[in-house]
Coordinates of C-alpha atoms and ligand atoms in Angstrom, one line a residue:
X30 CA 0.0 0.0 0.0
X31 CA 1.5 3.6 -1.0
X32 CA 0.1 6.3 1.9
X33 CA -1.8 9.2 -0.3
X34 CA 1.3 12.1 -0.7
X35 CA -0.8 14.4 1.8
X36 CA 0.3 17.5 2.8
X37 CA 1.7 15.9 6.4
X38 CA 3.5 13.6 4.5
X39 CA 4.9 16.2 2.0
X40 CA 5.7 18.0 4.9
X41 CA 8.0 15.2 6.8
X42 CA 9.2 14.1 3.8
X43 CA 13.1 13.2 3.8
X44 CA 13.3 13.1 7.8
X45 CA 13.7 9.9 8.3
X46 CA 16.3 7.7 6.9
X47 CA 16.1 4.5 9.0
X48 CA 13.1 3.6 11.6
X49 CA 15.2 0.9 14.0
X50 CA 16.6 -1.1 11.5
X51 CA 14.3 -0.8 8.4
X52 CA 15.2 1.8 5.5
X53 CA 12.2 4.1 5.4
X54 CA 9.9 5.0 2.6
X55 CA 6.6 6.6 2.2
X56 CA 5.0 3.5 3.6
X57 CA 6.8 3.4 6.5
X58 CA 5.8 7.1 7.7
X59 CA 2.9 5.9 9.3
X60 CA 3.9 2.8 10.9
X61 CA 6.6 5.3 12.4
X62 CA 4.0 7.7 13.5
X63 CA 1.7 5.1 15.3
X64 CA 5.0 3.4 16.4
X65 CA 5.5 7.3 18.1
X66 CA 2.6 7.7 19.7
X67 CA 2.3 4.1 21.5
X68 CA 5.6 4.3 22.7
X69 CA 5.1 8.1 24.4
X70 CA 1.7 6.0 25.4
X71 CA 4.1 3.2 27.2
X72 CA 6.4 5.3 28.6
X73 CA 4.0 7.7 30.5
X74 CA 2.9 4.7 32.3
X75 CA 6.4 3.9 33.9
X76 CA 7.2 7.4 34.4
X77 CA 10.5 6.2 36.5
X78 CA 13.5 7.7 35.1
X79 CA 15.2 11.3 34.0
X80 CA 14.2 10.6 30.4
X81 CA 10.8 8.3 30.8
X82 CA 8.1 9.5 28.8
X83 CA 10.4 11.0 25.8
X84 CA 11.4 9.8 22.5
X85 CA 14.5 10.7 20.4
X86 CA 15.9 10.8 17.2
X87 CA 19.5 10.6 16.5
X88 CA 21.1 11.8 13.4
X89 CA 22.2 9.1 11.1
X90 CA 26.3 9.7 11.8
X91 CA 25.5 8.8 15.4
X92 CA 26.7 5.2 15.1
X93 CA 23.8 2.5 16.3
X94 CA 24.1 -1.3 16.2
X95 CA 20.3 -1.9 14.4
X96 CA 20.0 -1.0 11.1
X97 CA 22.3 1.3 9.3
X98 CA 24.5 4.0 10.3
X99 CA 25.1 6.3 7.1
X100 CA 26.1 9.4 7.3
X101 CA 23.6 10.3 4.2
X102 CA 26.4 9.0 2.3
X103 CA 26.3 6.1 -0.2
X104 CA 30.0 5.6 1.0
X105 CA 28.4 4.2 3.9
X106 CA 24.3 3.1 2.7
X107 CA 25.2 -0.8 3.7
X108 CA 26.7 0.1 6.8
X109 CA 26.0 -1.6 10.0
X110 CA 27.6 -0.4 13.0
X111 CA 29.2 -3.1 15.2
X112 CA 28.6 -0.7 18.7
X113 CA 26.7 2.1 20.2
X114 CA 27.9 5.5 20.6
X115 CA 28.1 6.7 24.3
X116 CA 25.3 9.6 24.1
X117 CA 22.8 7.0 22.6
X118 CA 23.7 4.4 25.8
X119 CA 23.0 7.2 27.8
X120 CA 20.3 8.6 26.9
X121 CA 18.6 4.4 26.9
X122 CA 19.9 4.2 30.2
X123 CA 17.9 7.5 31.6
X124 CA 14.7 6.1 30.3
X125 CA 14.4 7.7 26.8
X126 CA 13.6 5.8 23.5
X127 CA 15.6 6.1 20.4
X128 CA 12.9 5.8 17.8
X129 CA 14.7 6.9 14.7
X130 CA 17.2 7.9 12.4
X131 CA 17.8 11.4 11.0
X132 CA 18.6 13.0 7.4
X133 CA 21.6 14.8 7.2
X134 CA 23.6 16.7 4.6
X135 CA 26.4 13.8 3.9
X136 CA 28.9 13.2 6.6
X137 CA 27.6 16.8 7.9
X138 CA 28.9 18.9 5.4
X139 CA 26.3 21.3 4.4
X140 CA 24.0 24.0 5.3
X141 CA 21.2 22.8 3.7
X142 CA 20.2 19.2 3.8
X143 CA 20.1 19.1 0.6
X144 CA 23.5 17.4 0.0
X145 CA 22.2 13.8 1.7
X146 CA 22.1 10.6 -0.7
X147 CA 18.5 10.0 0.1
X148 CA 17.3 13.3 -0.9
X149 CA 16.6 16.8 0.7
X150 CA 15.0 17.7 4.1
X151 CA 12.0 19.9 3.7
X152 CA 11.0 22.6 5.8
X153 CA 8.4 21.5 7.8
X154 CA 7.4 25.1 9.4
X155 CA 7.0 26.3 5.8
X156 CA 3.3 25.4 4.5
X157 CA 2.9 26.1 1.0
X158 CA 6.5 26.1 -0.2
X159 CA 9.3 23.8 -0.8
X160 CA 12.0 25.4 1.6
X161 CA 15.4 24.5 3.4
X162 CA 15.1 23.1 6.8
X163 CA 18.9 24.0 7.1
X164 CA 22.0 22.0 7.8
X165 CA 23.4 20.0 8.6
X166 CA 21.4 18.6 11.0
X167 CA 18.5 18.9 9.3
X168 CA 16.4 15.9 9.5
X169 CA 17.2 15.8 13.5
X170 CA 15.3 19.6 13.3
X171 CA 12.3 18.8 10.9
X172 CA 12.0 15.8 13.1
X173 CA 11.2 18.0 16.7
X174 CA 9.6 20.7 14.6
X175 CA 7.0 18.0 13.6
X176 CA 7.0 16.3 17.0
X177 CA 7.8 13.3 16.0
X178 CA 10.0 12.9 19.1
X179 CA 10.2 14.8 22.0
X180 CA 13.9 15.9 21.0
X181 CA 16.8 14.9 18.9
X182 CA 20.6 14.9 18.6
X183 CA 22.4 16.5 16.0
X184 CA 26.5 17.4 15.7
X185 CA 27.4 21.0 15.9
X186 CA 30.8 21.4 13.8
X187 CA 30.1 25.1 12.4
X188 CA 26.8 25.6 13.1
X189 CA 24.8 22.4 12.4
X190 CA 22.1 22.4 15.4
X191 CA 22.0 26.2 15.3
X192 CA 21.3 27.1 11.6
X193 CA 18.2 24.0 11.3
X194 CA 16.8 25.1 14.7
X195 CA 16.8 28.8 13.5
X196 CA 15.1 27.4 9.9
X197 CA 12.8 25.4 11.8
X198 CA 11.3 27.2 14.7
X199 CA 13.1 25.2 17.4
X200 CA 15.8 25.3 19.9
X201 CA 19.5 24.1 18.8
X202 CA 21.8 23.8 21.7
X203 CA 25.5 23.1 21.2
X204 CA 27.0 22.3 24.2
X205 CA 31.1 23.6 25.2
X206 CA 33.5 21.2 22.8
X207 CA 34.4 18.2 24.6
X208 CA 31.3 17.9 27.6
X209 CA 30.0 15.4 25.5
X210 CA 31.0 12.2 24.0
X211 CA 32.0 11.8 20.5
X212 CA 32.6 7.8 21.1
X213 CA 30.6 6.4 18.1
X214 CA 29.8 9.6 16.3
X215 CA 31.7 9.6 13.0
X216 CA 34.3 12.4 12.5
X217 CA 34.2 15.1 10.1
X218 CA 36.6 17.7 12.0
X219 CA 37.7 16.4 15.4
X220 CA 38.5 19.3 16.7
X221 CA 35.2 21.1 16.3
X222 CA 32.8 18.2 16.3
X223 CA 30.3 18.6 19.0
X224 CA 27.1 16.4 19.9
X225 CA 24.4 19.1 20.0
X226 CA 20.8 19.0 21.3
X227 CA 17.6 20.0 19.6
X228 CA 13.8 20.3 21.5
X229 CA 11.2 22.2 21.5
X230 CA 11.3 22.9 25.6
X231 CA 14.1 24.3 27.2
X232 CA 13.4 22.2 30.3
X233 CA 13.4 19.3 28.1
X234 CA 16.5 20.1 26.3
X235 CA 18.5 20.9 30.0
X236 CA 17.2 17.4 31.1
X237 CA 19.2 16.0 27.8
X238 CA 22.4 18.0 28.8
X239 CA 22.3 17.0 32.1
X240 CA 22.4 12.9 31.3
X241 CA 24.9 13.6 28.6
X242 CA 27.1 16.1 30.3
X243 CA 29.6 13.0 31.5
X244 CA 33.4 12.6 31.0
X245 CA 34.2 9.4 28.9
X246 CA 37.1 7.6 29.1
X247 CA 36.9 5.2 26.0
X248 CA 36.8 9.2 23.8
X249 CA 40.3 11.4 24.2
X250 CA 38.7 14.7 23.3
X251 CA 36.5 14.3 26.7
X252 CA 37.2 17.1 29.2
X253 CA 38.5 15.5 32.3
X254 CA 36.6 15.3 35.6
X255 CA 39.3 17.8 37.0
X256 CA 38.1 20.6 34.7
X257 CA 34.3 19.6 35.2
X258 CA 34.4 20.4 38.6
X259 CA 36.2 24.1 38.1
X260 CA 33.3 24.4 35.9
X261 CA 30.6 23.6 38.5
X262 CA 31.9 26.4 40.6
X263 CA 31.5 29.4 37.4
X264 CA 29.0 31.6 38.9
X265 CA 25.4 30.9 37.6
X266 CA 22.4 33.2 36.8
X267 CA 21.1 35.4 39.5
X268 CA 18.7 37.7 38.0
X269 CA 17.8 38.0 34.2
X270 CA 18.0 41.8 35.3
X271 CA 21.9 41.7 35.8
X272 CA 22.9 40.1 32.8
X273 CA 25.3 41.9 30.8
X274 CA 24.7 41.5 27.6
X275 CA 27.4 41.5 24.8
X276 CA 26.8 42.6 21.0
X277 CA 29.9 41.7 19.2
X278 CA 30.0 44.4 16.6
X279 CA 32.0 42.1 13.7
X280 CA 28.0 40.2 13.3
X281 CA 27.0 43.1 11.6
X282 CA 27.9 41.9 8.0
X283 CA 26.9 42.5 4.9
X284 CA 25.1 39.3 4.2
X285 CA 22.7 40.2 7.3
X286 CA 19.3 40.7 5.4
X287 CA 16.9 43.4 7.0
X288 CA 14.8 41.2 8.2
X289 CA 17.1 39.6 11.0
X290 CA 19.0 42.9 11.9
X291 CA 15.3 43.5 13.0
X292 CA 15.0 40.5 14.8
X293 CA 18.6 41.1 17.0
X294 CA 17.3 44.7 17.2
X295 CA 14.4 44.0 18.9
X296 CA 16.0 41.3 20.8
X297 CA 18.2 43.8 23.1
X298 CA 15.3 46.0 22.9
X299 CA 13.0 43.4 24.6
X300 CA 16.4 42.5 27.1
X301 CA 17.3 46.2 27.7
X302 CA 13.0 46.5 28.9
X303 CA 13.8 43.8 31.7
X304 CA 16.6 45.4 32.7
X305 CA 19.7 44.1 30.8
X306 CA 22.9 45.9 30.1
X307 CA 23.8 46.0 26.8
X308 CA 27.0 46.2 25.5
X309 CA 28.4 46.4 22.5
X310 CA 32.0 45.0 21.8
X311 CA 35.0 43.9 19.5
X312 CA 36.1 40.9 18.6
X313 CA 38.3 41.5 15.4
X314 CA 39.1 37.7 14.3
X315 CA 35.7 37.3 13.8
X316 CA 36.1 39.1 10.6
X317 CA 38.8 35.7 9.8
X318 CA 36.6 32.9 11.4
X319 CA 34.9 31.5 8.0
X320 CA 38.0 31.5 6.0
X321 CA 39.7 29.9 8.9
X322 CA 36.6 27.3 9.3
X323 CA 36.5 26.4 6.3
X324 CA 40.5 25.7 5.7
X325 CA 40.7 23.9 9.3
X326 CA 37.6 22.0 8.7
X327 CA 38.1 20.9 5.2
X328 CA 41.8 19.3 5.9
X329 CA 40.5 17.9 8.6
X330 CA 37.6 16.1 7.0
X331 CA 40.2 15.0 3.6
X332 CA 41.7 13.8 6.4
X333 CA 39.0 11.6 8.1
X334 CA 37.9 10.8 4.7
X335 CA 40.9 8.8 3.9
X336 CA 39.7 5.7 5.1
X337 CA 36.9 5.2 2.7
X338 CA 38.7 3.6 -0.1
X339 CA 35.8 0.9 -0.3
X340 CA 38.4 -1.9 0.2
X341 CA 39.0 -1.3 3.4
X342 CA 35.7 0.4 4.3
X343 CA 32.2 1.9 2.2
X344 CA 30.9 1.6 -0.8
X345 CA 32.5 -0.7 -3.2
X346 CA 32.2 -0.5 -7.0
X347 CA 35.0 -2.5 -8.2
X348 CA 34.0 -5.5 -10.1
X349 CA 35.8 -4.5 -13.3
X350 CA 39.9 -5.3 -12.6
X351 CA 42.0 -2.2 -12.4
X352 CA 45.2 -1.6 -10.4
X353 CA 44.6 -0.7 -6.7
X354 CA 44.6 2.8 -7.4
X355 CA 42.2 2.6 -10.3
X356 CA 39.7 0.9 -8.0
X357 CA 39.6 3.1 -5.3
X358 CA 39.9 6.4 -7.1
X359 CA 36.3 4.5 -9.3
X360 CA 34.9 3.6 -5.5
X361 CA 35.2 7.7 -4.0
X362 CA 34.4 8.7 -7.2
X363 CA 30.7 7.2 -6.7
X364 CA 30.6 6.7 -3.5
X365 CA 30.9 10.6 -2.7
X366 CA 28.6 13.6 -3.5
X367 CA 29.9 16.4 -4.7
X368 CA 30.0 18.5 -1.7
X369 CA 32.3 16.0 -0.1
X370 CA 34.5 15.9 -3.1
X371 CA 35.0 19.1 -3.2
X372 CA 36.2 19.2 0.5
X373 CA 38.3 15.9 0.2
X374 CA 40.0 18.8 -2.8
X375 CA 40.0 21.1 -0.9
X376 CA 41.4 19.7 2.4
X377 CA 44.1 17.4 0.7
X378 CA 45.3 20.8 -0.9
X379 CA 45.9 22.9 2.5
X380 CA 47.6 19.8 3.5
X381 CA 49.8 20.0 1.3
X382 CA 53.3 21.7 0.4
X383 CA 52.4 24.2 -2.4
X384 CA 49.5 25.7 -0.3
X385 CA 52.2 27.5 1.8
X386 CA 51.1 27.8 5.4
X387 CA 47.1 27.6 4.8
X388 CA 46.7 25.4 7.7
X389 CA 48.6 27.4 10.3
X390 CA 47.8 30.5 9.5
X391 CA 43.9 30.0 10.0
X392 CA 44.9 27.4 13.9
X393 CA 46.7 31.3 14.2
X394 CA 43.1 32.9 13.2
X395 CA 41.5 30.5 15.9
X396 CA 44.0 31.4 18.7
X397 CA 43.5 34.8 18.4
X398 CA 40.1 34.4 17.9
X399 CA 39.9 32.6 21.4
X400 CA 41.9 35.1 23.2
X401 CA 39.4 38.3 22.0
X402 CA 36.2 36.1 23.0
X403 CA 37.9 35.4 26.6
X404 CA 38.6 39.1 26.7
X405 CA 35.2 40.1 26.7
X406 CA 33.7 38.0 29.4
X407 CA 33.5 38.5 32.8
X408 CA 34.3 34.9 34.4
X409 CA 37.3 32.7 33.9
X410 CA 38.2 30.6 31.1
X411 CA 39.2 27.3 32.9
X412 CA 41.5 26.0 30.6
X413 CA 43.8 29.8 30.6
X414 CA 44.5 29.9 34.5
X415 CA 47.1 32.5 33.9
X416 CA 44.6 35.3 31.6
X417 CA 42.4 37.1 34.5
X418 CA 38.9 37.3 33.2
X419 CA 37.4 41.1 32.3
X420 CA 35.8 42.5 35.4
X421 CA 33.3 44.7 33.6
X422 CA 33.2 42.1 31.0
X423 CA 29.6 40.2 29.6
X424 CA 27.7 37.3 30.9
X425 CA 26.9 36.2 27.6
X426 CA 27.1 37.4 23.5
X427 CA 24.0 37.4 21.5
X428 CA 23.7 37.9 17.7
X429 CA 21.0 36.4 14.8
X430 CA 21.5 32.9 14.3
X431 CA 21.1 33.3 10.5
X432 CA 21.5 36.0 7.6
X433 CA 18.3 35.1 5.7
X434 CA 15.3 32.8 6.1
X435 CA 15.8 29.3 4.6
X436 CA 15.9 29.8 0.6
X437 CA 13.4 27.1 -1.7
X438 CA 15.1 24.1 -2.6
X439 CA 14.9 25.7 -6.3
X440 CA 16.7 29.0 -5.5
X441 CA 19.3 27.1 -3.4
X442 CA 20.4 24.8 -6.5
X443 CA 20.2 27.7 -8.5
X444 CA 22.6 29.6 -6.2
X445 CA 24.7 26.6 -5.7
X446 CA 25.2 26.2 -9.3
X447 CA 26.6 29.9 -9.9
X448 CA 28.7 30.2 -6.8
X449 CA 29.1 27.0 -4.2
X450 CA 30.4 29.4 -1.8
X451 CA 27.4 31.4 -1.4
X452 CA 26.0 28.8 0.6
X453 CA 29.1 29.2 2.7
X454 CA 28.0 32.1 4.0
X455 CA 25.4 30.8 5.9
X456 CA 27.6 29.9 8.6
X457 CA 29.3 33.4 8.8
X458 CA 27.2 33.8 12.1
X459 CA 27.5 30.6 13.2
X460 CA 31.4 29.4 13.1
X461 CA 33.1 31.5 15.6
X462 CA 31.7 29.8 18.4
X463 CA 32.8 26.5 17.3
X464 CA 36.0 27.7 16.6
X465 CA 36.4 28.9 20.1
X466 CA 34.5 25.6 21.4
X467 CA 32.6 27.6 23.7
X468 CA 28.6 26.7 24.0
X469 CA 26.3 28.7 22.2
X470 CA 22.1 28.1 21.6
X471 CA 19.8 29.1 18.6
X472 CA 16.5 30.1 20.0
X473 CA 13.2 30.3 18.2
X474 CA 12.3 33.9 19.0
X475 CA 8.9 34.9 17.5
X476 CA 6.7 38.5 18.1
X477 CA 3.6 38.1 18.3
X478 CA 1.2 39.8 15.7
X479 CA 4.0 40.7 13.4
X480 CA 2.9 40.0 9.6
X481 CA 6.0 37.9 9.6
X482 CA 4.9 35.1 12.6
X483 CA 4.7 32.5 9.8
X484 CA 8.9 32.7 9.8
X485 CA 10.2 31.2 12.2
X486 CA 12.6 33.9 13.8
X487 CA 16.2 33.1 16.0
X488 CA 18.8 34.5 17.9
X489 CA 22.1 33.2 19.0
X490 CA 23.0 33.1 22.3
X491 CA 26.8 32.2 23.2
X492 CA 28.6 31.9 26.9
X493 CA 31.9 31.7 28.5
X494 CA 33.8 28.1 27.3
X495 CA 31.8 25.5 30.2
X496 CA 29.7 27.7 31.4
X497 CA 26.8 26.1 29.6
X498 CA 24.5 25.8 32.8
X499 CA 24.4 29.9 32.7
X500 CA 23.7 29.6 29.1
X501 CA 20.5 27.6 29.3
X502 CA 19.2 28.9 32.7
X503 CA 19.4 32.7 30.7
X504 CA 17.5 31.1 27.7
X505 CA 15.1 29.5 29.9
X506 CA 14.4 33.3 31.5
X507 CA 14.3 35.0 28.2
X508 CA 11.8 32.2 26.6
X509 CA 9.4 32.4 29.9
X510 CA 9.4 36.4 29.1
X511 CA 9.7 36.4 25.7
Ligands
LIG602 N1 27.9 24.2 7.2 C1 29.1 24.0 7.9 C2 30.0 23.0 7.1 O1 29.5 22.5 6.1 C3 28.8 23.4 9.2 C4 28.5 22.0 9.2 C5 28.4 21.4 10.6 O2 28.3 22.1 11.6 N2 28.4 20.0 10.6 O3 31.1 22.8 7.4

């Protein structure tokens, strides 16, 4: 039996790539759905644990024993993971159900979700029109924005959570690099891959953090318990009165359309009404951060890209003969979109000799870039003992979380096929705060009665590095008042 392409189906279209072990087609939509309900059903029944009662999805490079774990790539469509990554195992062990699999733009490189194998994400807060739901994470947002779980997990490498849960009306919370495990979630730039968190309740989303903010031993990038309890004593939100609030004045680009300078505008309006100081401030490497991102990120992904050669691992094409490097230069050839090509390009070029000091010159960018941000807050950064923290410094920095709203799927090929970089941009807002690692939250941030109510509307919120806790207890403030 094909379901009737309704509108509710046209409108979750493309979320799902695997329900527990099965691949997922029309069909299976509403087996999902009923699958939903009845477990929400169960689970309020044996309301024991943190998590009981909630159901999650996990975006499909978030490695899971049943069924398939494939990074949206066909590199990696057969794929059956032999383990289960930490944040899944913990999340099962506070009482929570993993119920699905998310779309993704391929191995999380994107903006978009439109570079996955198995076809775009579409906007699900977008009614009559074929639009973005934003990457890369996109699946994981159209999933909460259409409740088909109570939250979802996404990875946060330049903006992943942040940019989908602006698109989609929904909160995106990337927590400080290295508070959660990366065990089992497949690389695309170590040192800015983070497991992020995506909800519709604040409360809901904290609850997450809180199960998933453990060290681990079996990942190397996990902050140690040492540093974890510095954190715990950072001082925490008092009143939402006090907060001083930064406005770094290097956000202020070009590519920020009209329509969300009006959105931060009346932002610190609404904040400077309940009492908040506003401040604006400098952070000059700002200006760098995407040009640094985007040389870090891309050697680092050629780099973790290496190992797909389809002999040892992924997709494997090879059954005419050919020397060895015949056959795996056929097998990346197919097995890779061309997003990820042009990375691996990319990347394997900064790596190497005649790109001069590419690579080092944007880790310089990203040092800098570190140092400014610490200057401009008021508590300690944990891991620089010896650099005093700014006494009349902010509590927290808080900018638009995208330039413009999601674009249709037709304008985004169109502008993909005159200039890939364009959709590069997106991220301009976005990156600095993974390049720093500190945490940083995309909240949905809608005025009422505006003609506009029908878009959903965001602002970025970003903290000291591990002082998340102050981060989501301020959001939690500003969404009960806002
Ligand atoms: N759009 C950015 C990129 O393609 C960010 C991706 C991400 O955070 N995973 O690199």
């Amino acid at each position: 039996m094909r379901l009737p392409r309704t509108h509710s189906i046209a409108q979750i279209e493309g979320i799902i790539v695997f329900r527990r072990g099965l691949r997922t087609g029309a069909d299976e939509y509403n087996s999902l759905i009923s699958e939903v309900r009845s477990k929400k059903h169960l689970s309020e029944k044996n309301n024991v644990k943190p998590l009981s009662g909630t159901s999650f999805i996990a975006k499909d490079n978030i490695a899971f024993p049943e069924g398939y774990t494939t990074c949206a790539s066909k590199a990696l469509s057969n794929y059956r993971s032999p383990f289960k990554a930490t944040v899944i195992q913990q999340l099962e062990d506070a009482g929570s159900d993993l119920i699905g699999k998310a779309n993704l733009d391929e191995f999380g490189m994107g903006s978009s979700n439109v570079e996955s194998y198995f076809g775009p994400v579409i906007n699900p807060a977008f009614e009559n029109e074929k639009r973005i739901a934003g990457g890369s994470s996109g699946g994981s947002a159209a999933a909460v924005r259409s409740e088909l779980s109570t939250f979802a997990l996404g990875t946060d490498t330049g903006g992943s959570v942040r940019l989908p849960a602006a698109y989609t009306g929904v909160i995106g919370f990337k927590p400080t690099y290295g508070r959660v495990s990366r065990w089992g979630v497949i690389p695309y730039a170590q040192t800015l891959d983070t497991v992020g968190i995506l909800g519709r309740d604040i409360g809901v989303v904290k609850q997450v953090f809180n199960t998933i903010d453990q060290h681990d031993e079996k990942d190397v990038t996990s902050v140690p318990e040492k540093i974890r309890s510095d954190w715990s004593g950072l001082p925490r939100l008092a009143e939402i009165k006090n907060t001083i609030i930064g406005v770094p004045e290097e956000f202020l680009v070009e590519e920020l359309s009209s329509y969300s300078r009006q959105v931060w505008y009346d932002t610190l309006n609404a904040l400077r009404k309940l009492g908040c100081t506003i401040k604006p401030v400098s952070i000059p490497s700002i200006r760098k951060s995407l040009s640094a991102y985007y040389t870090i990120v891309s050697a680092e992904a050629a780099s973790n890209l290496s190992r797909y050669d389809g002999v040892r691992y992924g997709f494997n094409s090879a059954d005419t003969p050919g020397t060895v490097h015949d056959i795996i230069s056929r097998n990346r050839s197919s097995a890779f979109g061309q997003e990820v090509q042009r990375r691996i390009i990319l990347g394997n070029y900064t790596l190497s000799s005649e790109s001069g000091d590419h690579y080092l010159k944007a880790t310089e960018v990203r040092k800098m870039l570190v140092k400014e941000l610490n200057q401009v807050f008021s508590t300690q950064h944990m891991l620089f003992s010896d650099e005093k923290p700014n006494a009349s410094g902010c509590d927290v920095l808080i900018s638009p979380t995208y330039t413009s709203i999601p674009c249709t799927l037709d304008e985004y090929h169109n502008m993909n096929e005159e200039n890939f970089l364009s959709s590069y941009t997106n991220d301009i807002l976005t990156v600095p705060a993974s390049l720093a690692g500190v945490p940083a939250i995309s909240v949905p941030y809608q005025k009422q009665n505006t003609p506009n109510t029908k878009i959903p509307e965001a602002i970025q919120i970003i903290a000291q590095h591990g002082n998340d806790e102050f981060l989501l207890d301020f959001t939690k403030e500003l969404m009960m008042r806002f």
